[in-house]
Amino acid sequence: QKEVEQDPGPLSVPEGAIVSLNCTYSNSAFQYFMWYRQYSRKGPELLMYTYSSGNKEDGRFTAQVDKSSKYISLFIRDSQPSDSATYLCAMSEGAQKLVFGQGTRLTINP
Amino acid sequence: DGGITQSPKYLFRKEGQNVTLSCEQNLNHDAMYWYRQDPGQGLRLIYYSQIVNDFQKGDIAEGYSVSREKKESFPLTVTSAQKNPTAFYLCASSISVAANEQFFGPGTRLTVL
């Protein structure tokens, strides 16, 4: 079993929809959680960073962490075609290497 | 502009050759990392460096080598011992290895002919 599981998709939704992206993990010591956005043939870009459980909002993006369920989510409101990318979750115990999910490929259709 | 640069963007290698991928950062970050990304897979850590003249193996170090002679530079050599080197290679940096936020370069796509 992988330490971090992420549905690879692909996920295709119409413009304006709410998108939910998820990762599950098995290591209860993970405390730091990140979401990266990666456009085709580009390097990943840090989108959201959260510590421990709870929610964090930044514009149209909301990151949720539920440590009791070992489950994290990224919500995108009012999705735009420019949001089409691969989204990678990543997590760490702190001062340790990042462990990445395999990424979810998302397409927003105009 | 502060950031991470990688060169070249595309690299072609014949079997049996060593090639070196360049990574430079002007963010004044202490820690630097090399990852490999294969289609449909997450990033896998090859090597990382906490400070100059120090580096540690990651999960898939076999067939790769690195050096860290300057804070700004962390080149990766893909040797002929790497059996399946065709992949997308990403360099990243962070303020320190204790900082979890890593910032990535644009990547180098290596293809073995």
Tab-separated table of C-alpha atoms in Angstrom:
chain	number	residue	atom	x	y	z
A	1	GLN	CA	0.000	0.000	0.000
A	2	LYS	CA	1.327	3.438	-0.921
A	3	GLU	CA	1.853	5.935	1.850
A	4	VAL	CA	-0.244	8.498	-0.039
A	5	GLU	CA	-3.078	7.565	-2.373
A	6	GLN	CA	-4.535	9.942	-4.924
A	7	ASP	CA	-7.051	9.137	-7.640
A	8	PRO	CA	-5.221	9.841	-10.918
A	9	GLY	CA	-8.411	10.696	-12.762
A	10	PRO	CA	-8.707	12.082	-15.349
A	11	LEU	CA	-11.434	14.341	-13.991
A	12	SER	CA	-13.432	16.491	-16.407
A	13	VAL	CA	-15.977	19.081	-15.263
A	14	PRO	CA	-17.795	22.043	-16.837
A	15	GLU	CA	-16.661	25.590	-16.235
A	16	GLY	CA	-18.108	27.068	-13.066
A	17	ALA	CA	-18.431	23.727	-11.257
A	18	ILE	CA	-17.066	23.052	-7.799
A	19	VAL	CA	-14.170	20.619	-7.976
A	20	SER	CA	-13.167	18.300	-5.156
A	21	LEU	CA	-9.742	16.669	-5.185
A	22	ASN	CA	-8.738	14.204	-2.497
A	23	CYS	CA	-5.858	12.243	-1.007
A	24	THR	CA	-5.746	9.605	1.672
A	25	TYR	CA	-2.686	8.622	3.628
A	26	SER	CA	-1.572	5.940	6.033
A	27	ASN	CA	1.128	7.659	8.126
A	28	SER	CA	-0.511	9.259	11.164
A	29	ALA	CA	2.694	11.240	11.826
A	30	PHE	CA	2.101	13.506	8.818
A	31	GLN	CA	1.492	17.056	10.024
A	32	TYR	CA	2.194	19.277	7.035
A	33	PHE	CA	0.013	19.105	3.945
A	34	MET	CA	0.459	20.769	0.608
A	35	TRP	CA	-1.255	21.001	-2.735
A	36	TYR	CA	0.726	21.692	-5.887
A	37	ARG	CA	-0.602	22.581	-9.332
A	38	GLN	CA	1.359	21.388	-12.334
A	39	TYR	CA	0.660	22.529	-15.862
A	40	SER	CA	1.703	20.261	-18.699
A	41	ARG	CA	5.504	20.053	-19.096
A	42	LYS	CA	6.069	22.548	-16.275
A	43	GLY	CA	7.322	22.325	-12.713
A	44	PRO	CA	4.803	22.065	-9.838
A	45	GLU	CA	3.660	25.315	-8.248
A	46	LEU	CA	2.801	25.457	-4.540
A	47	LEU	CA	-0.888	26.252	-4.228
A	48	MET	CA	-1.863	25.617	-0.616
A	49	TYR	CA	0.020	24.784	2.571
A	50	THR	CA	-1.661	23.706	5.809
A	51	TYR	CA	-0.491	22.466	9.159
A	52	SER	CA	-2.415	19.822	11.116
A	53	SER	CA	-6.195	19.621	10.854
A	54	GLY	CA	-8.611	22.297	9.717
A	55	ASN	CA	-9.445	24.445	6.729
A	56	LYS	CA	-7.542	27.075	4.845
A	57	GLU	CA	-9.034	29.327	2.198
A	58	ASP	CA	-7.277	31.333	-0.503
A	59	GLY	CA	-9.541	32.934	-3.067
A	60	ARG	CA	-11.382	30.186	-4.951
A	61	PHE	CA	-9.320	27.456	-3.302
A	62	THR	CA	-10.011	25.741	0.023
A	63	ALA	CA	-7.800	23.084	1.572
A	64	GLN	CA	-9.209	20.744	4.202
A	65	VAL	CA	-7.342	18.343	6.444
A	66	ASP	CA	-9.044	15.651	8.507
A	67	LYS	CA	-6.292	13.906	10.450
A	68	SER	CA	-8.716	11.585	12.222
A	69	SER	CA	-9.707	10.113	8.862
A	70	LYS	CA	-6.267	10.591	7.267
A	71	TYR	CA	-7.921	12.451	4.438
A	72	ILE	CA	-7.178	15.772	2.770
A	73	SER	CA	-9.134	17.683	0.162
A	74	LEU	CA	-8.754	20.620	-2.171
A	75	PHE	CA	-11.899	22.416	-3.323
A	76	ILE	CA	-11.950	24.749	-6.295
A	77	ARG	CA	-14.981	27.037	-6.578
A	78	ASP	CA	-16.134	28.656	-9.797
A	79	SER	CA	-13.670	26.548	-11.760
A	80	GLN	CA	-12.057	28.117	-14.819
A	81	PRO	CA	-10.438	26.572	-17.913
A	82	SER	CA	-7.130	27.964	-16.610
A	83	ASP	CA	-7.480	25.588	-13.632
A	84	SER	CA	-6.931	22.654	-16.000
A	85	ALA	CA	-3.772	21.003	-14.723
A	86	THR	CA	-2.517	18.088	-12.671
A	87	TYR	CA	-2.940	18.573	-8.921
A	88	LEU	CA	-0.482	16.857	-6.599
A	89	CYS	CA	-0.933	16.439	-2.887
A	90	ALA	CA	2.182	16.239	-0.720
A	91	MET	CA	2.738	15.753	2.973
A	92	SER	CA	5.473	15.353	5.560
A	93	GLU	CA	6.105	14.671	9.212
A	94	GLY	CA	8.062	17.881	9.521
A	95	ALA	CA	11.778	18.269	8.778
A	96	GLN	CA	11.413	15.147	6.684
A	97	LYS	CA	11.099	14.506	3.001
A	98	LEU	CA	7.838	15.237	1.231
A	99	VAL	CA	5.729	12.288	0.133
A	100	PHE	CA	3.697	12.971	-2.987
A	101	GLY	CA	0.501	11.515	-4.341
A	102	GLN	CA	0.539	10.489	-7.993
A	103	GLY	CA	-1.492	13.516	-9.055
A	104	THR	CA	-5.023	14.039	-10.401
A	105	ARG	CA	-5.370	15.304	-13.947
A	106	LEU	CA	-8.171	17.888	-14.082
A	107	THR	CA	-9.815	19.398	-17.178
A	108	ILE	CA	-12.294	22.292	-16.970
A	109	ASN	CA	-14.441	22.434	-20.091
A	110	PRO	CA	-15.632	25.872	-21.311
B	1	ASP	CA	13.441	37.763	-10.397
B	2	GLY	CA	14.096	35.135	-7.736
B	3	GLY	CA	13.611	31.558	-8.745
B	4	ILE	CA	14.979	28.224	-9.832
B	5	THR	CA	16.315	27.590	-13.296
B	6	GLN	CA	16.980	24.246	-14.915
B	7	SER	CA	18.778	23.563	-18.131
B	8	PRO	CA	18.457	22.250	-20.677
B	9	LYS	CA	14.688	21.993	-21.075
B	10	TYR	CA	15.030	18.911	-23.288
B	11	LEU	CA	17.963	16.512	-23.340
B	12	PHE	CA	18.624	13.491	-25.477
B	13	ARG	CA	21.134	10.856	-24.508
B	14	LYS	CA	22.470	7.775	-26.166
B	15	GLU	CA	22.600	4.603	-24.131
B	16	GLY	CA	25.846	4.299	-22.190
B	17	GLN	CA	26.410	8.045	-21.889
B	18	ASN	CA	26.485	10.120	-18.735
B	19	VAL	CA	24.619	13.412	-18.809
B	20	THR	CA	24.482	16.294	-16.346
B	21	LEU	CA	21.379	18.333	-15.609
B	22	SER	CA	21.835	21.843	-14.288
B	23	CYS	CA	19.897	23.436	-11.420
B	24	GLU	CA	20.528	26.968	-10.148
B	25	GLN	CA	18.605	28.996	-7.546
B	26	ASN	CA	18.905	32.611	-6.435
B	27	LEU	CA	16.479	32.330	-3.527
B	28	ASN	CA	19.273	31.983	-0.970
B	29	HIS	CA	17.802	28.624	0.051
B	30	ASP	CA	19.970	26.185	1.963
B	31	ALA	CA	18.213	22.981	0.890
B	32	MET	CA	17.959	21.645	-2.652
B	33	TYR	CA	16.348	18.520	-4.055
B	34	TRP	CA	16.165	16.405	-7.186
B	35	TYR	CA	13.022	14.490	-8.111
B	36	ARG	CA	12.079	12.204	-10.929
B	37	GLN	CA	8.551	12.170	-12.374
B	38	ASP	CA	7.245	9.396	-14.609
B	39	PRO	CA	3.855	9.513	-16.415
B	40	GLY	CA	0.985	8.967	-14.013
B	41	GLN	CA	3.282	8.824	-11.014
B	42	GLY	CA	4.073	11.178	-8.224
B	43	LEU	CA	7.466	12.691	-7.622
B	44	ARG	CA	10.193	10.398	-6.323
B	45	LEU	CA	13.167	11.820	-4.454
B	46	ILE	CA	16.594	11.108	-5.952
B	47	TYR	CA	18.964	13.184	-3.796
B	48	TYR	CA	18.789	16.155	-1.504
B	49	SER	CA	21.284	18.553	0.032
B	50	GLN	CA	20.921	20.487	3.271
B	51	ILE	CA	24.033	22.625	2.937
B	52	VAL	CA	27.052	23.098	0.714
B	53	ASN	CA	29.307	20.056	0.383
B	54	ASP	CA	26.669	17.790	1.919
B	55	PHE	CA	24.032	15.603	0.283
B	56	GLN	CA	21.979	12.501	1.070
B	57	LYS	CA	20.423	9.765	-1.016
B	58	GLY	CA	16.704	9.766	-1.532
B	59	ASP	CA	14.480	6.842	-2.442
B	60	ILE	CA	15.866	6.153	-5.914
B	61	ALA	CA	19.524	7.273	-5.889
B	62	GLU	CA	20.965	4.304	-7.784
B	63	GLY	CA	22.462	5.377	-11.106
B	64	TYR	CA	22.563	9.066	-10.163
B	65	SER	CA	25.176	11.348	-8.610
B	66	VAL	CA	25.140	14.943	-7.387
B	67	SER	CA	27.473	17.628	-6.102
B	68	ARG	CA	26.902	20.779	-4.052
B	69	GLU	CA	29.984	22.953	-4.338
B	70	LYS	CA	28.049	26.211	-4.252
B	71	LYS	CA	24.892	27.175	-2.402
B	72	GLU	CA	23.210	28.221	-5.643
B	73	SER	CA	23.964	25.131	-7.684
B	74	PHE	CA	22.993	21.447	-7.400
B	75	PRO	CA	23.768	19.561	-10.630
B	76	LEU	CA	22.524	16.016	-11.193
B	77	THR	CA	24.450	13.470	-13.258
B	78	VAL	CA	22.511	10.602	-14.761
B	79	THR	CA	25.031	7.822	-15.250
B	80	SER	CA	25.012	4.864	-17.593
B	81	ALA	CA	24.199	2.716	-14.556
B	82	GLN	CA	20.670	4.137	-14.471
B	83	LYS	CA	18.686	1.480	-16.311
B	84	ASN	CA	15.631	3.508	-17.227
B	85	PRO	CA	16.603	7.184	-17.270
B	86	THR	CA	13.896	8.531	-19.596
B	87	ALA	CA	11.796	10.795	-17.355
B	88	PHE	CA	10.992	14.366	-16.344
B	89	TYR	CA	13.519	15.655	-13.790
B	90	LEU	CA	12.590	18.363	-11.331
B	91	CYS	CA	14.838	20.400	-9.082
B	92	ALA	CA	13.442	22.090	-5.981
B	93	SER	CA	14.672	24.189	-3.090
B	94	SER	CA	13.495	25.212	0.355
B	95	ILE	CA	14.752	27.660	2.971
B	96	SER	CA	16.039	24.701	4.954
B	97	VAL	CA	15.381	20.994	5.040
B	98	ALA	CA	13.135	21.661	8.052
B	99	ALA	CA	10.932	23.921	5.934
B	100	ASN	CA	8.261	21.902	4.208
B	101	GLU	CA	7.486	24.358	1.449
B	102	GLN	CA	9.505	23.399	-1.580
B	103	PHE	CA	9.679	25.493	-4.731
B	104	PHE	CA	10.262	23.846	-8.065
B	105	GLY	CA	12.110	24.658	-11.240
B	106	PRO	CA	10.596	24.181	-14.715
B	107	GLY	CA	12.081	20.710	-15.206
B	108	THR	CA	14.263	18.890	-17.727
B	109	ARG	CA	12.855	16.165	-19.937
B	110	LEU	CA	15.495	13.504	-20.564
B	111	THR	CA	15.038	11.000	-23.340
B	112	VAL	CA	17.346	8.084	-23.973
B	113	LEU	CA	17.627	7.172	-27.640
